Amino acid sequence: MTPQAIFADLLAQGVELKLATDGANLIVPAGSLSPEQRALVLANKPALIAYLIEAQRLTVRLIAAAMRRCDQFNDSEAARQAMRDDCLATPPELRQDLLDHFQGKAPGDS
């Protein structure tokens, strides 16, 4: 199972997996993992950490691209905040596609 699939499965089950500020550990709400999920997370911890680090990098790039697009249209601060909120509400697995859109890339050209 890929880190992305594990992350998506946990989210679908209401478990929010986060990267600790030290970048070397994961944060999971106490008691939210079943024994099987806990074993899966522990067995894939390095890959999950790498996935979450890359997801954070992608999110930073996505929001920067969205703000450049807002600059092009001279958007208000309210519109800029709405754009940030929309970017953050985009599921992690779709953020690359949205970044590609802002960068004028055709689908699949990443």
JSON list of N, CA and C in Angstrom, two decimals, residues 52-96:
[
{"chain": "A", "resi": 52, "resn": "LEU", "atom": "N", "xyz": [4.18, 13.34, 3.49]},
{"chain": "A", "resi": 52, "resn": "LEU", "atom": "CA", "xyz": [3.64, 14.55, 4.10]},
{"chain": "A", "resi": 52, "resn": "LEU", "atom": "C", "xyz": [4.56, 15.75, 3.90]},
{"chain": "A", "resi": 53, "resn": "ILE", "atom": "N", "xyz": [5.87, 15.54, 3.92]},
{"chain": "A", "resi": 53, "resn": "ILE", "atom": "CA", "xyz": [6.81, 16.63, 3.65]},
{"chain": "A", "resi": 53, "resn": "ILE", "atom": "C", "xyz": [6.62, 17.12, 2.21]},
{"chain": "A", "resi": 54, "resn": "GLU", "atom": "N", "xyz": [6.51, 16.21, 1.28]},
{"chain": "A", "resi": 54, "resn": "GLU", "atom": "CA", "xyz": [6.31, 16.60, -0.12]},
{"chain": "A", "resi": 54, "resn": "GLU", "atom": "C", "xyz": [4.95, 17.28, -0.29]},
{"chain": "A", "resi": 55, "resn": "ALA", "atom": "N", "xyz": [3.94, 16.80, 0.41]},
{"chain": "A", "resi": 55, "resn": "ALA", "atom": "CA", "xyz": [2.61, 17.42, 0.33]},
{"chain": "A", "resi": 55, "resn": "ALA", "atom": "C", "xyz": [2.66, 18.86, 0.85]},
{"chain": "A", "resi": 56, "resn": "GLN", "atom": "N", "xyz": [3.44, 19.09, 1.90]},
{"chain": "A", "resi": 56, "resn": "GLN", "atom": "CA", "xyz": [3.59, 20.46, 2.41]},
{"chain": "A", "resi": 56, "resn": "GLN", "atom": "C", "xyz": [4.29, 21.35, 1.40]},
{"chain": "A", "resi": 57, "resn": "ARG", "atom": "N", "xyz": [5.35, 20.83, 0.79]},
{"chain": "A", "resi": 57, "resn": "ARG", "atom": "CA", "xyz": [6.07, 21.60, -0.24]},
{"chain": "A", "resi": 57, "resn": "ARG", "atom": "C", "xyz": [5.15, 21.95, -1.40]},
{"chain": "A", "resi": 58, "resn": "LEU", "atom": "N", "xyz": [4.37, 20.97, -1.83]},
{"chain": "A", "resi": 58, "resn": "LEU", "atom": "CA", "xyz": [3.44, 21.18, -2.93]},
{"chain": "A", "resi": 58, "resn": "LEU", "atom": "C", "xyz": [2.39, 22.23, -2.56]},
{"chain": "A", "resi": 59, "resn": "THR", "atom": "N", "xyz": [1.90, 22.19, -1.34]},
{"chain": "A", "resi": 59, "resn": "THR", "atom": "CA", "xyz": [0.90, 23.15, -0.89]},
{"chain": "A", "resi": 59, "resn": "THR", "atom": "C", "xyz": [1.47, 24.56, -0.89]},
{"chain": "A", "resi": 60, "resn": "VAL", "atom": "N", "xyz": [2.70, 24.72, -0.45]},
{"chain": "A", "resi": 60, "resn": "VAL", "atom": "CA", "xyz": [3.35, 26.04, -0.46]},
{"chain": "A", "resi": 60, "resn": "VAL", "atom": "C", "xyz": [3.47, 26.54, -1.89]},
{"chain": "A", "resi": 61, "resn": "ARG", "atom": "N", "xyz": [3.89, 25.68, -2.81]},
{"chain": "A", "resi": 61, "resn": "ARG", "atom": "CA", "xyz": [4.01, 26.07, -4.23]},
{"chain": "A", "resi": 61, "resn": "ARG", "atom": "C", "xyz": [2.65, 26.41, -4.82]},
{"chain": "A", "resi": 62, "resn": "LEU", "atom": "N", "xyz": [1.63, 25.63, -4.46]},
{"chain": "A", "resi": 62, "resn": "LEU", "atom": "CA", "xyz": [0.28, 25.86, -4.96]},
{"chain": "A", "resi": 62, "resn": "LEU", "atom": "C", "xyz": [-0.25, 27.22, -4.51]},
{"chain": "A", "resi": 63, "resn": "ILE", "atom": "N", "xyz": [-0.11, 27.53, -3.25]},
{"chain": "A", "resi": 63, "resn": "ILE", "atom": "CA", "xyz": [-0.61, 28.80, -2.75]},
{"chain": "A", "resi": 63, "resn": "ILE", "atom": "C", "xyz": [0.16, 29.96, -3.36]},
{"chain": "A", "resi": 64, "resn": "ALA", "atom": "N", "xyz": [1.47, 29.81, -3.54]},
{"chain": "A", "resi": 64, "resn": "ALA", "atom": "CA", "xyz": [2.26, 30.87, -4.19]},
{"chain": "A", "resi": 64, "resn": "ALA", "atom": "C", "xyz": [1.77, 31.10, -5.62]},
{"chain": "A", "resi": 65, "resn": "ALA", "atom": "N", "xyz": [1.50, 30.03, -6.35]},
{"chain": "A", "resi": 65, "resn": "ALA", "atom": "CA", "xyz": [1.00, 30.16, -7.73]},
{"chain": "A", "resi": 65, "resn": "ALA", "atom": "C", "xyz": [-0.38, 30.80, -7.73]},
{"chain": "A", "resi": 66, "resn": "ALA", "atom": "N", "xyz": [-1.22, 30.43, -6.77]},
{"chain": "A", "resi": 66, "resn": "ALA", "atom": "CA", "xyz": [-2.56, 31.02, -6.68]},
{"chain": "A", "resi": 66, "resn": "ALA", "atom": "C", "xyz": [-2.47, 32.51, -6.39]},
{"chain": "A", "resi": 67, "resn": "MET", "atom": "N", "xyz": [-1.53, 32.90, -5.53]},
{"chain": "A", "resi": 67, "resn": "MET", "atom": "CA", "xyz": [-1.38, 34.33, -5.21]},
{"chain": "A", "resi": 67, "resn": "MET", "atom": "C", "xyz": [-0.86, 35.11, -6.42]},
{"chain": "A", "resi": 68, "resn": "ARG", "atom": "N", "xyz": [0.00, 34.48, -7.21]},
{"chain": "A", "resi": 68, "resn": "ARG", "atom": "CA", "xyz": [0.46, 35.15, -8.44]},
{"chain": "A", "resi": 68, "resn": "ARG", "atom": "C", "xyz": [-0.71, 35.36, -9.39]},
{"chain": "A", "resi": 69, "resn": "ARG", "atom": "N", "xyz": [-1.60, 34.38, -9.46]},
{"chain": "A", "resi": 69, "resn": "ARG", "atom": "CA", "xyz": [-2.80, 34.52, -10.30]},
{"chain": "A", "resi": 69, "resn": "ARG", "atom": "C", "xyz": [-3.68, 35.64, -9.75]},
{"chain": "A", "resi": 70, "resn": "CYS", "atom": "N", "xyz": [-3.82, 35.72, -8.45]},
{"chain": "A", "resi": 70, "resn": "CYS", "atom": "CA", "xyz": [-4.59, 36.82, -7.84]},
{"chain": "A", "resi": 70, "resn": "CYS", "atom": "C", "xyz": [-3.96, 38.17, -8.17]},
{"chain": "A", "resi": 71, "resn": "ASP", "atom": "N", "xyz": [-2.62, 38.21, -8.18]},
{"chain": "A", "resi": 71, "resn": "ASP", "atom": "CA", "xyz": [-1.92, 39.45, -8.55]},
{"chain": "A", "resi": 71, "resn": "ASP", "atom": "C", "xyz": [-2.28, 39.87, -9.97]},
{"chain": "A", "resi": 72, "resn": "GLN", "atom": "N", "xyz": [-2.36, 38.90, -10.87]},
{"chain": "A", "resi": 72, "resn": "GLN", "atom": "CA", "xyz": [-2.69, 39.20, -12.27]},
{"chain": "A", "resi": 72, "resn": "GLN", "atom": "C", "xyz": [-4.05, 39.88, -12.40]},
{"chain": "A", "resi": 73, "resn": "PHE", "atom": "N", "xyz": [-4.97, 39.52, -11.53]},
{"chain": "A", "resi": 73, "resn": "PHE", "atom": "CA", "xyz": [-6.32, 40.05, -11.61]},
{"chain": "A", "resi": 73, "resn": "PHE", "atom": "C", "xyz": [-6.58, 41.14, -10.58]},
{"chain": "A", "resi": 74, "resn": "ASN", "atom": "N", "xyz": [-5.52, 41.54, -9.87]},
{"chain": "A", "resi": 74, "resn": "ASN", "atom": "CA", "xyz": [-5.64, 42.59, -8.86]},
{"chain": "A", "resi": 74, "resn": "ASN", "atom": "C", "xyz": [-6.77, 42.28, -7.86]},
{"chain": "A", "resi": 75, "resn": "ASP", "atom": "N", "xyz": [-6.81, 41.04, -7.41]},
{"chain": "A", "resi": 75, "resn": "ASP", "atom": "CA", "xyz": [-7.86, 40.60, -6.51]},
{"chain": "A", "resi": 75, "resn": "ASP", "atom": "C", "xyz": [-7.76, 41.27, -5.14]},
{"chain": "A", "resi": 76, "resn": "SER", "atom": "N", "xyz": [-8.90, 41.41, -4.50]},
{"chain": "A", "resi": 76, "resn": "SER", "atom": "CA", "xyz": [-8.96, 41.98, -3.16]},
{"chain": "A", "resi": 76, "resn": "SER", "atom": "C", "xyz": [-8.39, 40.99, -2.15]},
{"chain": "A", "resi": 77, "resn": "GLU", "atom": "N", "xyz": [-8.16, 41.46, -0.93]},
{"chain": "A", "resi": 77, "resn": "GLU", "atom": "CA", "xyz": [-7.65, 40.56, 0.10]},
{"chain": "A", "resi": 77, "resn": "GLU", "atom": "C", "xyz": [-8.67, 39.47, 0.41]},
{"chain": "A", "resi": 78, "resn": "ALA", "atom": "N", "xyz": [-9.95, 39.82, 0.35]},
{"chain": "A", "resi": 78, "resn": "ALA", "atom": "CA", "xyz": [-10.99, 38.81, 0.60]},
{"chain": "A", "resi": 78, "resn": "ALA", "atom": "C", "xyz": [-10.94, 37.71, -0.47]},
{"chain": "A", "resi": 79, "resn": "ALA", "atom": "N", "xyz": [-10.77, 38.11, -1.72]},
{"chain": "A", "resi": 79, "resn": "ALA", "atom": "CA", "xyz": [-10.68, 37.12, -2.81]},
{"chain": "A", "resi": 79, "resn": "ALA", "atom": "C", "xyz": [-9.42, 36.28, -2.66]},
{"chain": "A", "resi": 80, "resn": "ARG", "atom": "N", "xyz": [-8.33, 36.91, -2.24]},
{"chain": "A", "resi": 80, "resn": "ARG", "atom": "CA", "xyz": [-7.07, 36.17, -2.03]},
{"chain": "A", "resi": 80, "resn": "ARG", "atom": "C", "xyz": [-7.23, 35.14, -0.92]},
{"chain": "A", "resi": 81, "resn": "GLN", "atom": "N", "xyz": [-7.91, 35.52, 0.16]},
{"chain": "A", "resi": 81, "resn": "GLN", "atom": "CA", "xyz": [-8.14, 34.58, 1.25]},
{"chain": "A", "resi": 81, "resn": "GLN", "atom": "C", "xyz": [-9.04, 33.45, 0.81]},
{"chain": "A", "resi": 82, "resn": "ALA", "atom": "N", "xyz": [-10.05, 33.76, 0.02]},
{"chain": "A", "resi": 82, "resn": "ALA", "atom": "CA", "xyz": [-10.92, 32.71, -0.52]},
{"chain": "A", "resi": 82, "resn": "ALA", "atom": "C", "xyz": [-10.12, 31.74, -1.39]},
{"chain": "A", "resi": 83, "resn": "MET", "atom": "N", "xyz": [-9.18, 32.27, -2.17]},
{"chain": "A", "resi": 83, "resn": "MET", "atom": "CA", "xyz": [-8.33, 31.42, -3.01]},
{"chain": "A", "resi": 83, "resn": "MET", "atom": "C", "xyz": [-7.46, 30.51, -2.14]},
{"chain": "A", "resi": 84, "resn": "ARG", "atom": "N", "xyz": [-6.87, 31.08, -1.09]},
{"chain": "A", "resi": 84, "resn": "ARG", "atom": "CA", "xyz": [-6.07, 30.25, -0.16]},
{"chain": "A", "resi": 84, "resn": "ARG", "atom": "C", "xyz": [-6.92, 29.14, 0.43]},
{"chain": "A", "resi": 85, "resn": "ASP", "atom": "N", "xyz": [-8.12, 29.52, 0.90]},
{"chain": "A", "resi": 85, "resn": "ASP", "atom": "CA", "xyz": [-9.02, 28.53, 1.51]},
{"chain": "A", "resi": 85, "resn": "ASP", "atom": "C", "xyz": [-9.38, 27.43, 0.51]},
{"chain": "A", "resi": 86, "resn": "ASP", "atom": "N", "xyz": [-9.65, 27.82, -0.73]},
{"chain": "A", "resi": 86, "resn": "ASP", "atom": "CA", "xyz": [-9.98, 26.84, -1.77]},
{"chain": "A", "resi": 86, "resn": "ASP", "atom": "C", "xyz": [-8.81, 25.90, -2.03]},
{"chain": "A", "resi": 87, "resn": "CYS", "atom": "N", "xyz": [-7.60, 26.45, -2.07]},
{"chain": "A", "resi": 87, "resn": "CYS", "atom": "CA", "xyz": [-6.41, 25.61, -2.29]},
{"chain": "A", "resi": 87, "resn": "CYS", "atom": "C", "xyz": [-6.26, 24.60, -1.16]},
{"chain": "A", "resi": 88, "resn": "LEU", "atom": "N", "xyz": [-6.44, 25.05, 0.07]},
{"chain": "A", "resi": 88, "resn": "LEU", "atom": "CA", "xyz": [-6.29, 24.16, 1.22]},
{"chain": "A", "resi": 88, "resn": "LEU", "atom": "C", "xyz": [-7.43, 23.14, 1.30]},
{"chain": "A", "resi": 89, "resn": "ALA", "atom": "N", "xyz": [-8.59, 23.48, 0.76]},
{"chain": "A", "resi": 89, "resn": "ALA", "atom": "CA", "xyz": [-9.72, 22.55, 0.75]},
{"chain": "A", "resi": 89, "resn": "ALA", "atom": "C", "xyz": [-9.59, 21.50, -0.35]},
{"chain": "A", "resi": 90, "resn": "THR", "atom": "N", "xyz": [-8.71, 21.75, -1.31]},
{"chain": "A", "resi": 90, "resn": "THR", "atom": "CA", "xyz": [-8.49, 20.80, -2.40]},
{"chain": "A", "resi": 90, "resn": "THR", "atom": "C", "xyz": [-7.83, 19.55, -1.83]},
{"chain": "A", "resi": 91, "resn": "PRO", "atom": "N", "xyz": [-8.36, 18.37, -2.12]},
{"chain": "A", "resi": 91, "resn": "PRO", "atom": "CA", "xyz": [-7.74, 17.14, -1.59]},
{"chain": "A", "resi": 91, "resn": "PRO", "atom": "C", "xyz": [-6.27, 17.06, -2.02]},
{"chain": "A", "resi": 92, "resn": "PRO", "atom": "N", "xyz": [-5.41, 16.58, -1.12]},
{"chain": "A", "resi": 92, "resn": "PRO", "atom": "CA", "xyz": [-3.97, 16.54, -1.41]},
{"chain": "A", "resi": 92, "resn": "PRO", "atom": "C", "xyz": [-3.63, 15.88, -2.75]},
{"chain": "A", "resi": 93, "resn": "GLU", "atom": "N", "xyz": [-4.36, 14.84, -3.12]},
{"chain": "A", "resi": 93, "resn": "GLU", "atom": "CA", "xyz": [-4.04, 14.14, -4.36]},
{"chain": "A", "resi": 93, "resn": "GLU", "atom": "C", "xyz": [-4.40, 14.94, -5.61]},
{"chain": "A", "resi": 94, "resn": "LEU", "atom": "N", "xyz": [-5.14, 16.03, -5.46]},
{"chain": "A", "resi": 94, "resn": "LEU", "atom": "CA", "xyz": [-5.51, 16.87, -6.60]},
{"chain": "A", "resi": 94, "resn": "LEU", "atom": "C", "xyz": [-4.73, 18.18, -6.66]},
{"chain": "A", "resi": 95, "resn": "ARG", "atom": "N", "xyz": [-3.92, 18.45, -5.66]},
{"chain": "A", "resi": 95, "resn": "ARG", "atom": "CA", "xyz": [-3.22, 19.73, -5.61]},
{"chain": "A", "resi": 95, "resn": "ARG", "atom": "C", "xyz": [-2.21, 19.91, -6.73]},
{"chain": "A", "resi": 96, "resn": "GLN", "atom": "N", "xyz": [-1.55, 18.86, -7.17]},
{"chain": "A", "resi": 96, "resn": "GLN", "atom": "CA", "xyz": [-0.61, 18.98, -8.28]},
{"chain": "A", "resi": 96, "resn": "GLN", "atom": "C", "xyz": [-1.34, 19.41, -9.54]}
]
